[in-house]
Short mmCIF file of C-alpha atoms in Angstrom, two decimals:
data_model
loop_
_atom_site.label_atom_id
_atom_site.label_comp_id
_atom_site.label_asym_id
_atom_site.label_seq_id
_atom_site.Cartn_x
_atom_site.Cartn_y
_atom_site.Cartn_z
CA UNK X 29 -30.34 51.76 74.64
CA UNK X 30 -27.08 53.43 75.34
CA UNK X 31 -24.00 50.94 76.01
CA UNK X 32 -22.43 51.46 79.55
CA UNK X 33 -18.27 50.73 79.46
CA UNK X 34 -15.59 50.33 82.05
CA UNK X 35 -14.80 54.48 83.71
CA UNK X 36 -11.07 53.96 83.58
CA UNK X 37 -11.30 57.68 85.54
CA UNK X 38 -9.74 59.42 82.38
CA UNK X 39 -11.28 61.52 79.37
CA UNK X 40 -8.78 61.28 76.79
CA UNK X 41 -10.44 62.26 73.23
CA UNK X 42 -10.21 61.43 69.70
CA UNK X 43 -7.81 63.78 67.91
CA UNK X 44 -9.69 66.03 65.98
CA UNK X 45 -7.15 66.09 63.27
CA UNK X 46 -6.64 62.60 63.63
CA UNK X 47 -3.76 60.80 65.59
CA UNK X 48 -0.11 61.98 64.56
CA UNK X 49 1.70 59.50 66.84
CA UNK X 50 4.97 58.06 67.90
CA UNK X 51 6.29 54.67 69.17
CA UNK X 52 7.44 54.49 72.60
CA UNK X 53 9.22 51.75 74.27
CA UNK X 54 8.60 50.41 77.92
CA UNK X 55 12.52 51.86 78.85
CA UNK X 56 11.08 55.05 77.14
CA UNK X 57 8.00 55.40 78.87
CA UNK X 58 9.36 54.47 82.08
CA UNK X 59 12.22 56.89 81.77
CA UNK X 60 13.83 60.34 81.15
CA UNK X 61 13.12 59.74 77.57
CA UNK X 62 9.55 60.37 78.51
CA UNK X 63 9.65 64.00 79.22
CA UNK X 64 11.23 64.74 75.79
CA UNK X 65 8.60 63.31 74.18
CA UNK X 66 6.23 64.88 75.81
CA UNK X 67 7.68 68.04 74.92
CA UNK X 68 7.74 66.82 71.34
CA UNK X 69 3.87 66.68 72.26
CA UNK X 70 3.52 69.78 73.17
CA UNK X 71 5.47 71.96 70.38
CA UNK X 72 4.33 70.09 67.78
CA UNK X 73 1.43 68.45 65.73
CA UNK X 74 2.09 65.35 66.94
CA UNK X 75 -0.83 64.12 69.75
CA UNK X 76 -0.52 60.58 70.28
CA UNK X 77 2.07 57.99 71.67
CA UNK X 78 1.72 54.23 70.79
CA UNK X 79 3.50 52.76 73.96
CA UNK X 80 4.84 49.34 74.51
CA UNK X 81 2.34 47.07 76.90
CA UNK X 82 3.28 43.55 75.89
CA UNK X 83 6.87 43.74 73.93
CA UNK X 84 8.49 41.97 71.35
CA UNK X 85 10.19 39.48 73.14
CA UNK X 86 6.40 38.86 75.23
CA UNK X 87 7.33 40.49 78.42
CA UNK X 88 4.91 42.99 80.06
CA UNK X 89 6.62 46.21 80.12
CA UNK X 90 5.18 47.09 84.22
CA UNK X 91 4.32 45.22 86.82
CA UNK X 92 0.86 43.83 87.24
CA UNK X 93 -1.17 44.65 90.37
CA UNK X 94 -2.62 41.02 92.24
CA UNK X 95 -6.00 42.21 90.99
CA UNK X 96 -4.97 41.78 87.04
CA UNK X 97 -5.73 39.07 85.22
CA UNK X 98 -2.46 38.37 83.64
CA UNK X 99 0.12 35.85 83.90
CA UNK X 100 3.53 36.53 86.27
CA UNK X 101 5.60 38.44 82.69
CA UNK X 102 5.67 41.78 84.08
CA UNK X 103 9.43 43.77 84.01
CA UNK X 104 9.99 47.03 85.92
CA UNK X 105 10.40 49.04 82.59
CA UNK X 106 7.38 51.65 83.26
CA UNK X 107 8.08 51.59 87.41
CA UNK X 108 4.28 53.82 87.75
CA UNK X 109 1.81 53.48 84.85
CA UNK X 110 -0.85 55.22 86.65
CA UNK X 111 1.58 57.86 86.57
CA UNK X 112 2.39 57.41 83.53
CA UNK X 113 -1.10 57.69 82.26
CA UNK X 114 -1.83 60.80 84.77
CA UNK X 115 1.12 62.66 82.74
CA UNK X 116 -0.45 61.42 79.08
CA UNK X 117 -3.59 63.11 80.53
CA UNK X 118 -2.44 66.28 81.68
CA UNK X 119 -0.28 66.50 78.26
CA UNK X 120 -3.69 66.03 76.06
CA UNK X 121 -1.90 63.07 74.84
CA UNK X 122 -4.04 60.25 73.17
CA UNK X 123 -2.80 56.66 74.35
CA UNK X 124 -2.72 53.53 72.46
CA UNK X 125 -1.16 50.26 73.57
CA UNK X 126 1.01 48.66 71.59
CA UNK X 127 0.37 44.52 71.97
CA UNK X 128 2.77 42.21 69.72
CA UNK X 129 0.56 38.88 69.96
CA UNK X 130 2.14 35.82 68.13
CA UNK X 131 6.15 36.46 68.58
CA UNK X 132 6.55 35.75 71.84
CA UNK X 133 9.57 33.64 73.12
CA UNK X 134 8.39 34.17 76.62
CA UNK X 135 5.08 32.23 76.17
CA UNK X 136 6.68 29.66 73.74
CA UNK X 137 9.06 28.71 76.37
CA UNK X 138 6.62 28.19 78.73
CA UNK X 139 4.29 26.53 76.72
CA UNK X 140 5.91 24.62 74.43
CA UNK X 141 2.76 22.76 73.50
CA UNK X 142 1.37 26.50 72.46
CA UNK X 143 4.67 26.89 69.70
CA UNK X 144 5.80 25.52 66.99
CA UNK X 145 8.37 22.49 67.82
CA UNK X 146 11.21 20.78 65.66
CA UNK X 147 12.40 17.66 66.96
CA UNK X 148 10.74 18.45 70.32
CA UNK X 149 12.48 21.88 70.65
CA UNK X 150 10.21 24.95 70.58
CA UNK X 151 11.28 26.39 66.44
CA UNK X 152 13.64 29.50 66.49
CA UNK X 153 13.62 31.97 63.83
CA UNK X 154 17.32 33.66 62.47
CA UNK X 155 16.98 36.08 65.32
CA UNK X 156 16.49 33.55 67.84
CA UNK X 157 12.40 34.30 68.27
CA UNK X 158 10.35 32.04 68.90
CA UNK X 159 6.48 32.45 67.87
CA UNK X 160 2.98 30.88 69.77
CA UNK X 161 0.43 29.29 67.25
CA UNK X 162 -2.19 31.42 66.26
CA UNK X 163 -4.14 28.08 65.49
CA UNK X 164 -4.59 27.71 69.74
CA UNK X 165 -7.30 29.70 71.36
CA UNK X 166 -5.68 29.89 74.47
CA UNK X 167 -2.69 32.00 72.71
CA UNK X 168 -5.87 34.06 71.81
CA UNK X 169 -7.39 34.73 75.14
CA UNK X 170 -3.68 35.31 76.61
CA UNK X 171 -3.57 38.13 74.36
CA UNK X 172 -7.02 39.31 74.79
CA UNK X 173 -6.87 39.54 78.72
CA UNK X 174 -3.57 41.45 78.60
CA UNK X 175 -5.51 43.78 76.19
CA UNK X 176 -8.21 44.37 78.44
CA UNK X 177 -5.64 45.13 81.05
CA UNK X 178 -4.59 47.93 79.38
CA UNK X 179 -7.87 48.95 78.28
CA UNK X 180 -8.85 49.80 82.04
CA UNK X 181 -5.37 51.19 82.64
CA UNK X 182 -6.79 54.10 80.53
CA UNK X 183 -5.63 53.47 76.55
CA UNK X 184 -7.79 54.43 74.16
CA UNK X 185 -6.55 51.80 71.37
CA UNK X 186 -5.38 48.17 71.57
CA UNK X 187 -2.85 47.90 69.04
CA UNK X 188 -1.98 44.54 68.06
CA UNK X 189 1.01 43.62 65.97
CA UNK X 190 3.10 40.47 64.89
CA UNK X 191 -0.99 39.05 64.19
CA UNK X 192 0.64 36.66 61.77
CA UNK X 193 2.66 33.77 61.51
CA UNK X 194 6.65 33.67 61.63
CA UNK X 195 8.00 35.03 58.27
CA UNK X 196 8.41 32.43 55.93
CA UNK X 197 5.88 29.82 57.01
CA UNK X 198 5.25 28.75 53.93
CA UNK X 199 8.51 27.07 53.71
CA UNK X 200 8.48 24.78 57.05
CA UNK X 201 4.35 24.38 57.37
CA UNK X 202 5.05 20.87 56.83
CA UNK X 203 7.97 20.02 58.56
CA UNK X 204 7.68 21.53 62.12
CA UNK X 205 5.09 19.87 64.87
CA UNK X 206 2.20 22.26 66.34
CA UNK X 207 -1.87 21.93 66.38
CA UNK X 208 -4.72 23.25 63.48
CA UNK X 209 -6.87 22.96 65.89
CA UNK X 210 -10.68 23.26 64.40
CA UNK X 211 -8.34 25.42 61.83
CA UNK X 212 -7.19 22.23 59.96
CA UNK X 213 -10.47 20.94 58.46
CA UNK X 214 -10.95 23.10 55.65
CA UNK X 215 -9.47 24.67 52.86
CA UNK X 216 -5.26 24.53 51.95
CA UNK X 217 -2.44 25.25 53.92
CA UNK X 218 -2.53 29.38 53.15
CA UNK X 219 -6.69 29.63 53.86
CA UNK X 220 -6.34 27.98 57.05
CA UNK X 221 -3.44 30.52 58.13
CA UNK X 222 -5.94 33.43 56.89
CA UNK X 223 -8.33 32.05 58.44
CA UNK X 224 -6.66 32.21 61.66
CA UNK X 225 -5.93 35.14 61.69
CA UNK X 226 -8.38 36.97 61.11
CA UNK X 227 -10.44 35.18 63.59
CA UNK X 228 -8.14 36.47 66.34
CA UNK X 229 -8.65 39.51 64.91
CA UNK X 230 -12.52 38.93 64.77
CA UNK X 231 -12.85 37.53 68.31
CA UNK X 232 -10.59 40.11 69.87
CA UNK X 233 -12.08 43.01 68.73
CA UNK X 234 -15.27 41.30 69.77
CA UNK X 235 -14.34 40.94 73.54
CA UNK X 236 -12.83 44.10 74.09
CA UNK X 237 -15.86 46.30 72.39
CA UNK X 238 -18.31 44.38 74.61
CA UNK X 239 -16.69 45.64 77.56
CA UNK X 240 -14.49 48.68 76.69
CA UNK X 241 -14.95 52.15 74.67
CA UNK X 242 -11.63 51.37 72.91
CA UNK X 243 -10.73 51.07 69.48
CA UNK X 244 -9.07 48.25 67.56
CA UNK X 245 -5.73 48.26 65.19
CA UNK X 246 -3.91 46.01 63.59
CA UNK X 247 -0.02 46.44 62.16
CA UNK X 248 0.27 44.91 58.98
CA UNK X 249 2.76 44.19 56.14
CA UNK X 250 2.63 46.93 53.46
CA UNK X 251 3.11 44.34 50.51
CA UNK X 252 -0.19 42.85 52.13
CA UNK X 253 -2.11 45.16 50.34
CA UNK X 254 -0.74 44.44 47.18
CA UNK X 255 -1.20 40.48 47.29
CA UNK X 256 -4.73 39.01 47.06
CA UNK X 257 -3.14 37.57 50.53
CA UNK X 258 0.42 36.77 52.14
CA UNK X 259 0.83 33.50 51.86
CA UNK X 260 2.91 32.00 54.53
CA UNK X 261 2.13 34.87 57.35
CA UNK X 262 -1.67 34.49 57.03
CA UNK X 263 -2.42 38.19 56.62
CA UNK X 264 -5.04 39.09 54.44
CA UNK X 265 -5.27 42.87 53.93
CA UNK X 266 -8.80 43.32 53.23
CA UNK X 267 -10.00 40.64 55.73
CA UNK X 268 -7.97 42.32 58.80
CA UNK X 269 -9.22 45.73 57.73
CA UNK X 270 -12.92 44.49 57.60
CA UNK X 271 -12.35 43.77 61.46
CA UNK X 272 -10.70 46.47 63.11
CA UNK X 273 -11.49 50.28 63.74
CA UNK X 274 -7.94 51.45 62.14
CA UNK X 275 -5.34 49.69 59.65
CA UNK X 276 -1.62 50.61 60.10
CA UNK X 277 0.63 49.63 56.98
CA UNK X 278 4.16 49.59 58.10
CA UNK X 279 5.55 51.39 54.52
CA UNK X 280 8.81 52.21 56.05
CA UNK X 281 10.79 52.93 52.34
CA UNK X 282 13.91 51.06 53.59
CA UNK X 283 11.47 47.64 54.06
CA UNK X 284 10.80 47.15 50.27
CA UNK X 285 12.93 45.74 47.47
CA UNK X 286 12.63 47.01 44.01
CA UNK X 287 8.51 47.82 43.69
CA UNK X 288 5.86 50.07 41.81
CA UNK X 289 9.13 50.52 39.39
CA UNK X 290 11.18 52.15 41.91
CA UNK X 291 14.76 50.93 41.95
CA UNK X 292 15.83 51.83 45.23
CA UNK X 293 12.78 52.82 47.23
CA UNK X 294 14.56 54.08 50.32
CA UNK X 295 16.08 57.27 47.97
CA UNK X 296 12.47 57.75 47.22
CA UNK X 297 10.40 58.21 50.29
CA UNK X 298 7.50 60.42 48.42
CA UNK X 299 6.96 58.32 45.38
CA UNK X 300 7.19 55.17 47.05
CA UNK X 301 4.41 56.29 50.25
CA UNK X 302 2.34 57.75 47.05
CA UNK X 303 2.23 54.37 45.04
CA UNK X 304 1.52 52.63 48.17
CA UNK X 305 -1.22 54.89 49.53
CA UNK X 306 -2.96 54.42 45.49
CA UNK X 307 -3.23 50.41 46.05
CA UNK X 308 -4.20 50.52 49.63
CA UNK X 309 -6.72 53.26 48.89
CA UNK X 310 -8.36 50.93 46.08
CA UNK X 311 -8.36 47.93 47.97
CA UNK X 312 -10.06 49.99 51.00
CA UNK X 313 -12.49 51.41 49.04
CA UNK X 314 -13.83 47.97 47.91
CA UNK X 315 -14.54 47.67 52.11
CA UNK X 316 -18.48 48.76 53.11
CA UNK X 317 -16.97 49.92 55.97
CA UNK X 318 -13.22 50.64 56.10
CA UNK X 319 -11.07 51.46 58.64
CA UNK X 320 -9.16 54.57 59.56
CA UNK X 321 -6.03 54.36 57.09
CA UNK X 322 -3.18 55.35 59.96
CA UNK X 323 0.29 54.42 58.18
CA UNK X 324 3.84 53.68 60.03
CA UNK X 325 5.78 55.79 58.41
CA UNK X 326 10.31 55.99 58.97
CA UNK X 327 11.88 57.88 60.99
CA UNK X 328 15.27 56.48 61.15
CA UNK X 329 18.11 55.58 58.55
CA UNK X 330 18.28 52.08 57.10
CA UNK X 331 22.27 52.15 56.60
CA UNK X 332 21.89 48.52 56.46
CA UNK X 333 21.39 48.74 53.71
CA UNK X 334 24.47 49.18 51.93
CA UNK X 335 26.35 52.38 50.29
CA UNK X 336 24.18 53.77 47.47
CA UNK X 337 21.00 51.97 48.88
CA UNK X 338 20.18 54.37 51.25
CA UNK X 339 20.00 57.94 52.41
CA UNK X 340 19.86 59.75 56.05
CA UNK X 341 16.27 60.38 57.04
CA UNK X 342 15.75 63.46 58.53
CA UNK X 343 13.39 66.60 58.04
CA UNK X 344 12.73 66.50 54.21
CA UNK X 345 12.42 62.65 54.30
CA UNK X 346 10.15 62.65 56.87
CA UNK X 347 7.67 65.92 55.33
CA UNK X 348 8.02 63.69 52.28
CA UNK X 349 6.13 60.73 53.27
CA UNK X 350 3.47 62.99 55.34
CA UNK X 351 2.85 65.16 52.02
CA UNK X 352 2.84 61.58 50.15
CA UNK X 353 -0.09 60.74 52.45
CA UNK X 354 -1.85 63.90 52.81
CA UNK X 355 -1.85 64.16 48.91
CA UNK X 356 -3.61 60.42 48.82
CA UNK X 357 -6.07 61.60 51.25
CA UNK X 358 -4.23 59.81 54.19
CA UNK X 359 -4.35 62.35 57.55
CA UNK X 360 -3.23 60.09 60.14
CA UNK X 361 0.37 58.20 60.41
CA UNK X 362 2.70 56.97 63.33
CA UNK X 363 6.59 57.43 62.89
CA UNK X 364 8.75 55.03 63.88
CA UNK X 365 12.25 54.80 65.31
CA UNK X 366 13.27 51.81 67.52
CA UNK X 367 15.42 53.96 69.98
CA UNK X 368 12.72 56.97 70.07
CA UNK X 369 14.81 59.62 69.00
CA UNK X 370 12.49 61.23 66.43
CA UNK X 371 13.73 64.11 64.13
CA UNK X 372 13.56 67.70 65.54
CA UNK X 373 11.87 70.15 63.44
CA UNK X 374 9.44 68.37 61.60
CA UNK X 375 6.56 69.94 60.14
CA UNK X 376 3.88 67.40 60.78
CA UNK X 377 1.13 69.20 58.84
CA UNK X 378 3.00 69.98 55.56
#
């Protein structure tokens, strides 16, 4: 019996080389930056944006219409997204919606109960972020409605990132105040946060596929896939992966210390993508049915850090970690670059 979904009006397509995307920020989308990158679209490989919906700091990046089930976060950042979507349309561009779920100051502050608290304060990371407890359902179904949002907007792919706990968890588990929630009656500290998790990741997959012909990512730590699990984010690399439709490793060179017996992996963008993609590739072919393998891959310099640490990224850095891929049987990646300005004369297909 064939499975009727929500006509969002639009007829955007699968890739058939598979997605070659960029990340695009509200401002980006919403502004002049977004005819660039549609050129960059159009005189190049690349065929798919990843675009800011819910942002990092848990603001919607438009305005919601009276009929949308979402709660009053919306910014002016993308002033038309129907227009917005018209233009990703008549550009053959493939959408995806970028949704970071479990850092979100703007939901912690309103719901402290929903956070984790220290002496009755909602917790702050270093950066002054504040993260929602993926423990509490509600946080879940927060998530999951702004999702569907965006699913009848028109995207293609809910991509949800942050699906973890705050860096470091493992540390302050047992000093700061929150809820388990059914979560805290079996297993340690570290299967509980897995556990989590990948529920969410379960249940929100789930609820959009029921309803929606959309598929389902997940960002993820590289160094997940090298650990049985992380232990105090509550990613499990093989678990997520079992649950969506695509898997995106951030394996940005600059991110990793010394690994796979590379000193200074930022000087070594080929090598270090090509050890990566060799784990991941074992661990995914364990899976019955694994995802698409869709990698964030850099596209920006990492002059953090230090003198003799790192190395501008530009053309040949770039090709390197696309041949790194395509040589590991990887076809798919997303570059990223907070500020969008992606290197000119790329060869995406090298």
């Amino acid at each position: 019996m064939p499975r009727f979904y929500y006509d969002t009006g639009y007829d955007f397509t699968y890739p058939e080389d598979g997605v070659k995307g960029v990340y695009v920020t509200g401002h980006s989308a919403g502004g002049a930056r977004f005819e660039e990158l549609l050129n960059l679209m159009d005189n190049t490989d690349l065929n798919s944006m990843v675009i800011d919906i819910k942002e990092d700091h848990g603001n919607l990046t438009f305005q919601p219409t009276e009929d949308m089930d979402v709660p009053d976060i919306g910014t002016n950042m993308i002033g038309d997204p129907k227009a917005m979507m018209d233009k990703l349309d008549e550009h053959d561009v493939y959408p995806i919606a970028r949704i970071v779920v479990f850092k979100d100051t703007v939901l912690a502050e309103n719901k402290p109960e929903w956070s984790f608290q220290d002496n009755g304060k909602v917790w702050k990371n270093g950066a002054s972020e504040a993260f929602v407890n993926p423990y509490v359902k509600e946080v879940w179904d927060y998530n999951v409605n702004i999702a569907k949002e965006a699913a009848k907007m028109g995207f293609k792919e809910i991509q949800f990132d942050y699906v973890r706990f705050p860096e470091g968890f493992e540390t302050r588990d047992e000093k700061l105040d929150y809820s388990r929630g059914e979560f805290g009656e079996e297993g340690n500290n570290i299967d509980q946060r897995v556990t989590a998790v990948t529920s969410f990741v379960e249940y929100a997959r789930k609820e959009l596929q029921q309803e929606f012909d959309v598929d389902v990512s997940v960002d993820i730590f590289g160094y997940s896939a090298t650990l049985e699990e992380a232990p105090g984010i509550g990613q499990n690399f093989s678990k997520i992966a079992n649950n969506v439709d695509v898997i995106s490793s951030m394996i940005y060179p600059s991110h990793w210390t010394p690994y796979f017996g590379i000193d200074k992996p930022d000087l070594h963008p080929y090598e270090l993508t090509r050890e990566y993609a060799k784990v991941e590739n074992e661990v995914l072919d364990q899976l019955d049915q694994p995802p698409v393998s869709r990698p964030w891959i850099q596209d920006f310099t990492a002059s953090w850090l230090g003198s003799g640490n790192y190395q501008t990224y530009g053309v040949e850095e770039v090709e390197a970690q696309i041949r790194a891929l395509n040589d590991s049987g990887i076809d798919e990646f997303l570059l990223w670059d907070a500020s969008n300005s992606y290197t000119k004369g790329v060869d995406y297909t090298p």
